[in-house]
Coordinates of C-alpha atoms in Angstrom, one line a residue:
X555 CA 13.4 -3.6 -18.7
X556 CA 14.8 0.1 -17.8
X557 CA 11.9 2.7 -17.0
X558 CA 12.2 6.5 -16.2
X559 CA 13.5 6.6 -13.0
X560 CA 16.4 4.6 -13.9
X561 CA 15.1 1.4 -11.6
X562 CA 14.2 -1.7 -13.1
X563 CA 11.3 -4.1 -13.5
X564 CA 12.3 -7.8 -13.0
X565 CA 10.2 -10.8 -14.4
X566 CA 11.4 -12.9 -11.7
X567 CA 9.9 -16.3 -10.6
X568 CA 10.1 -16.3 -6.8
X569 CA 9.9 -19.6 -4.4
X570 CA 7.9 -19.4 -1.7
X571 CA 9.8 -19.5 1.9
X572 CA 6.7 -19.7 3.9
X573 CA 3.5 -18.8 3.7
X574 CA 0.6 -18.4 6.4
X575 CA -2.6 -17.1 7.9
X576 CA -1.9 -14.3 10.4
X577 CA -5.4 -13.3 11.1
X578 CA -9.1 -14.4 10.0
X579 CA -8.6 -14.5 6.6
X580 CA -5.3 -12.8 5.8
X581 CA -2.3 -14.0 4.5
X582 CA 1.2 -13.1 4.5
X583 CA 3.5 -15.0 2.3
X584 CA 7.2 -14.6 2.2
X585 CA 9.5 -15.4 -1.4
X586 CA 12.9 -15.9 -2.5
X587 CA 13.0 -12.9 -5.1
X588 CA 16.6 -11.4 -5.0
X589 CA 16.6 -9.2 -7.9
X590 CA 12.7 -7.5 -7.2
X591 CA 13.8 -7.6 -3.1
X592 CA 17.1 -5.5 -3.8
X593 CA 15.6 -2.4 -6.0
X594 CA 12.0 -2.2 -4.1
X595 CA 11.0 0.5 -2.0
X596 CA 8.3 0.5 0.6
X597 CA 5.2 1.6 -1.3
X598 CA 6.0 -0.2 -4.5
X599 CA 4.0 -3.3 -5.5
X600 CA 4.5 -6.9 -7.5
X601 CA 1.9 -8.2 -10.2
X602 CA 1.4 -11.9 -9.9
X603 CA 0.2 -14.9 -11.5
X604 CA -1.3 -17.4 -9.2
X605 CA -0.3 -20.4 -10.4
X606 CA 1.1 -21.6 -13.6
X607 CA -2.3 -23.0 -15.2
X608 CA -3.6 -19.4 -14.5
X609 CA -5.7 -18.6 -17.7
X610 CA -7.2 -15.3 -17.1
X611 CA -5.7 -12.1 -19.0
X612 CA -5.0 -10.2 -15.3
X613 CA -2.7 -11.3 -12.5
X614 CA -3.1 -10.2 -9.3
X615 CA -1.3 -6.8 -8.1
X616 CA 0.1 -7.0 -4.6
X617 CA 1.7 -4.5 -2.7
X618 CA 5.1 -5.5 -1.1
X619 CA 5.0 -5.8 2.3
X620 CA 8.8 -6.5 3.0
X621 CA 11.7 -6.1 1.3
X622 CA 15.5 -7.0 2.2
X623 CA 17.7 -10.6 2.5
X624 CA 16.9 -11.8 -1.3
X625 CA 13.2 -11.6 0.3
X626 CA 10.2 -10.1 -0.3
X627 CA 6.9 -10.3 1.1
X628 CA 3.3 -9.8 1.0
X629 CA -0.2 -9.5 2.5
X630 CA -3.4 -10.2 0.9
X631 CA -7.1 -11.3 2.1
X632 CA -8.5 -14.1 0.3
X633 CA -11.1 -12.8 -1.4
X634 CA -11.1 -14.5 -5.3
X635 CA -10.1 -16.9 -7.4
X636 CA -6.6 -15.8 -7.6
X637 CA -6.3 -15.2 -3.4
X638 CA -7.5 -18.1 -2.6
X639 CA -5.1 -20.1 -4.9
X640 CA -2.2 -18.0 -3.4
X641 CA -3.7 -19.0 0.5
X642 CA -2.8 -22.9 -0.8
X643 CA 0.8 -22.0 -1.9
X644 CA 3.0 -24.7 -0.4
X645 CA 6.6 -24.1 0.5
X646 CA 8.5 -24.0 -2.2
X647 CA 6.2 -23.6 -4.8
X648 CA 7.8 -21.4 -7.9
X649 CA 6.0 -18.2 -8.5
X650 CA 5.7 -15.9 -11.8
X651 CA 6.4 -12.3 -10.1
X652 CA 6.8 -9.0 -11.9
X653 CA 8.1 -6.0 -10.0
X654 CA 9.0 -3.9 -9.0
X655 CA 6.4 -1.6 -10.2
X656 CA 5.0 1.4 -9.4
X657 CA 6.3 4.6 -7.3
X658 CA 7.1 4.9 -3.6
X659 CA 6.7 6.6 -0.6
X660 CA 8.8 9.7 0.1
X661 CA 9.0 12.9 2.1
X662 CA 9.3 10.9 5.5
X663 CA 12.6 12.2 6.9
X664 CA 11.5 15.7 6.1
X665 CA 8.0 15.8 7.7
X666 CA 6.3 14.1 10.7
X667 CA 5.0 10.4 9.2
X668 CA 1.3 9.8 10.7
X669 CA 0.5 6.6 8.7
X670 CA -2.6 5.2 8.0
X671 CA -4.0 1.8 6.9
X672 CA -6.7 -0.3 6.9
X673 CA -8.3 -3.5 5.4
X674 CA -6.2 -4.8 2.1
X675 CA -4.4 -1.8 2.6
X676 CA -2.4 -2.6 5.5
X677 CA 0.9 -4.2 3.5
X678 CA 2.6 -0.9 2.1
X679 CA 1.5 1.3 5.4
X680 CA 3.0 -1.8 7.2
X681 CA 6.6 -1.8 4.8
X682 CA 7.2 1.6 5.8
X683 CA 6.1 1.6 9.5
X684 CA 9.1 -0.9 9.6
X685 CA 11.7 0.9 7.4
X686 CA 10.7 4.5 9.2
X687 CA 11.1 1.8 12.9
X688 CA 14.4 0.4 11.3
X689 CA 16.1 4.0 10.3
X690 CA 15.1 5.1 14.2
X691 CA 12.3 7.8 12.7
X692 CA 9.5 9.1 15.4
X693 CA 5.8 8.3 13.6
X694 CA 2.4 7.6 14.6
X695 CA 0.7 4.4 12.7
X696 CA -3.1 4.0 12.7
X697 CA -4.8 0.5 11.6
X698 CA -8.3 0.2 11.2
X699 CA -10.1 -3.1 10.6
X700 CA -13.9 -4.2 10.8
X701 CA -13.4 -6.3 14.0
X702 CA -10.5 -7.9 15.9
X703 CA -10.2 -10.8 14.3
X704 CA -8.9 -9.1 11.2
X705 CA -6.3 -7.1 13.5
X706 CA -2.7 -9.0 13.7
X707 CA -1.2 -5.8 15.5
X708 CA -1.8 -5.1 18.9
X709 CA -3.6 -1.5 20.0
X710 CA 0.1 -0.1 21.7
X711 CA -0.8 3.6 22.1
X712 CA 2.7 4.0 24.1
X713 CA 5.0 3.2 21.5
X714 CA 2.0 5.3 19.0
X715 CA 0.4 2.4 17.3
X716 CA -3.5 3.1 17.6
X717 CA -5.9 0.0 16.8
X718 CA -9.2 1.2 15.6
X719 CA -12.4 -1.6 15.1
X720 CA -15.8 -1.1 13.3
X721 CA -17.1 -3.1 16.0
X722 CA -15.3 -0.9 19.0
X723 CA -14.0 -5.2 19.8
X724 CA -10.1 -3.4 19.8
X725 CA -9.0 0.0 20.5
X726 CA -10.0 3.0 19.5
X727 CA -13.8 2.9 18.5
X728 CA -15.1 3.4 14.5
X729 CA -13.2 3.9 11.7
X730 CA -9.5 5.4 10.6
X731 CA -11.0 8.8 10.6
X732 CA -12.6 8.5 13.7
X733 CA -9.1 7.3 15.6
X734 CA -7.7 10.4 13.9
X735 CA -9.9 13.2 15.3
X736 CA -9.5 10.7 18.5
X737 CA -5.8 11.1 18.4
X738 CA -5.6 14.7 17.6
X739 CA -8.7 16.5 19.0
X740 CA -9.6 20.1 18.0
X741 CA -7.2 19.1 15.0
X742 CA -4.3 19.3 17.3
X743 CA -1.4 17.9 14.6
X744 CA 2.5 17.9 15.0
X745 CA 3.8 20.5 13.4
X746 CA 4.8 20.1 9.5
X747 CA 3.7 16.7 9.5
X748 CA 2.5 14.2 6.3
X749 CA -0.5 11.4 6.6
X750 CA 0.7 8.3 4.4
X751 CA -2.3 6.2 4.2
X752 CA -3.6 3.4 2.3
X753 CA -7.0 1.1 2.5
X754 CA -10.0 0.7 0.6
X755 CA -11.3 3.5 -1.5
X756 CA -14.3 4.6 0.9
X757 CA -11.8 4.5 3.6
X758 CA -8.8 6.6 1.6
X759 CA -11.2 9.0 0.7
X760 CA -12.1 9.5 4.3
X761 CA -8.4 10.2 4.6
X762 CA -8.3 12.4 1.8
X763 CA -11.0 14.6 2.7
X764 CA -9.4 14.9 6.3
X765 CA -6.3 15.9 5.1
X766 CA -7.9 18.5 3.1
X767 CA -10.2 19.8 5.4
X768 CA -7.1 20.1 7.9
X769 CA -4.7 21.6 5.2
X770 CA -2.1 18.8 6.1
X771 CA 0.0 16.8 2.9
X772 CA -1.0 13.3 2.4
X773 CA 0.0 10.7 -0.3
X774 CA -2.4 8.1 -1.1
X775 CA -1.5 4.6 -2.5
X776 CA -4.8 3.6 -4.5
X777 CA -5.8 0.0 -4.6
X778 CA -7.2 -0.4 -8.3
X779 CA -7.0 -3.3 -10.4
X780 CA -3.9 -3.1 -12.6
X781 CA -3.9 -5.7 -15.4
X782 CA -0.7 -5.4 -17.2
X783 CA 1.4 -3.2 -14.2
X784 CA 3.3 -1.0 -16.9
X785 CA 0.6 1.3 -18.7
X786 CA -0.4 -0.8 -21.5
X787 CA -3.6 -1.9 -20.7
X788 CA -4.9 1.6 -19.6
X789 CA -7.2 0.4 -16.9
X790 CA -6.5 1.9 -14.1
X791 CA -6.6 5.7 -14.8
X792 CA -7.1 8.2 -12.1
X793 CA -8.4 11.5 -12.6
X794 CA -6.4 14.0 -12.1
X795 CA -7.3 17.6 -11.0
X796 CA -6.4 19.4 -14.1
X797 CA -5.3 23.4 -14.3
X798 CA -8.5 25.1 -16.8
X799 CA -6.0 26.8 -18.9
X800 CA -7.2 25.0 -22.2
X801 CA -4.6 23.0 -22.7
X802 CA -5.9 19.1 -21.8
X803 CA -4.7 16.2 -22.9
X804 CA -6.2 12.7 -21.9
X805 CA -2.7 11.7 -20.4
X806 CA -2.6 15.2 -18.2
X807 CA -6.0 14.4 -17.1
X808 CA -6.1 10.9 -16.6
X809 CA -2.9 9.4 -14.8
X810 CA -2.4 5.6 -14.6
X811 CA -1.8 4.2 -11.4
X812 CA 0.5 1.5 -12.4
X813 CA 2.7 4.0 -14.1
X814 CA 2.5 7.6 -12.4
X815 CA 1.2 5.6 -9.2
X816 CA 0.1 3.9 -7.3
X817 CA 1.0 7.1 -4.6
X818 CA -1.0 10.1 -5.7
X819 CA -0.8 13.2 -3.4
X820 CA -4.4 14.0 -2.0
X821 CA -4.5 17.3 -3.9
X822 CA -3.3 16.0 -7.0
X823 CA -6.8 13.7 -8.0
X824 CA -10.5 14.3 -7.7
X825 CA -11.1 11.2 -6.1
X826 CA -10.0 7.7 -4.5
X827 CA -13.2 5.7 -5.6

């Protein structure tokens, strides 16, 4: 079906190409999906159903990690029901995707990119640190995990990918926020430049409060369970800051991150929890 900004969502069932476990407990699996690989943009995301025998009401959103050659991609941790049928995907296995949804990054090639990820969050952080490496475009990228074991990048401060580990077992010592002020002491930023960051809530609100305490822009994509993926379900609304002029509606105040997001500039909501 045709939505508003004239791209389209795809019921698609995808074959898996491969599908493996690139660090302690995360999986990346790559699928055959050629109509959802050639109209997605890095920050966009697929709603999936596990397996065909699947009998809950909700699949399982997924943020798409790759796109390009009739293939996407994507990361997850296995951490379910739903994950942990998706780890025992075998090649070839047929998929129920729907995608893609949701709205994308942007504002890259205007301002400096510093992006940031961590946990679940890595997969749309990771789609654009390789579209932004692809189109030849300078950027920092930050990854944050709990210990090394969950890290599949390596800590490459050189070529400005920063590592950062709970546990101080890789890189830069604590969490996302920490690397930042680590990076950039006395809040020494690159001029005009935008934090792209997503992660678990506690961790993306870290991000947002930095950003505001530093005046910098920074779009957040929100991990939040999205039943339905196209705003029918209404259960994953965000509250939005709202102007107090008198005039609220429920839809101006609460946005719904399947439809108006999952990217929500830091300004723009009260909170990522």
């Amino acid at each position: 079906r045709k939505r508003g900004n004239n791209s389209m969502i795809y019921n698609e069932i995808g074959k898996v190409i491969s599908n493996e476990e690139i660090s302690e407990g995360i999986y990346k699996t790559v699928f055959l999906a050629p109509s959802i690989s050639h109209n997605s943009h890095p920050g966009q995301f697929v709603n999936i159903l596990p397996s065909s025998e699947w009998d809950h009401v909700m699949r399982r959103p997924m943020s798409i990690a790759s796109q390009g050659n009739d293939e996407i991609s994507i990361i997850y941790k296995t951490i379910g029901e739903g994950t942990l049928i998706m780890a025992n995907w075998e090649k070839e296995t047929k998929v129920d995707l729907i995608g893609p949804l949701g709205n994308y990054w942007r504002g890259y090639n205007i301002k400096y990119p510093i992006l940031v990820g961590g946990g679940v969050g890595i997969a749309p952080i990771l789609n654009l640190h390789n579209f932004l490496k692809k189109d030849q475009i300078d950027h920092i990228l930050i990854m944050g995990a709990q210990n090394e074991q969950e890290h599949f990048l390596k800590h490459e401060p050189e070529k400005q990918i920063y590592i950062s580990t709970d546990d101080a077992s890789l890189g830069i010592s604590g969490n996302v926020v920490d690397a930042l002020r680590s990076i950039f002491p006395d809040g020494n930023h690159p001029r005009n430049c935008k934090i792209y960051s997503c992660g678990p809530p506690m961790m993306m609100e870290g991000v947002r409060s930095y950003s505001l305490q530093n005046d910098l822009d920074c779009d957040l994509a929100l991990e939040t369970i999205m039943a339905c993926g196209f705003g029918i379900c209404q259960g994953c609304t965000v509250e939005r800051k709202t102007e107090t002029n008198g005039h609220h509606s429920y839809r101006n105040q609460f946005a719904l991150a399947c439809m108006d997001g999952p990217i929500f500039n830091a300004k723009e909501i009260i909170s990522c929890m």
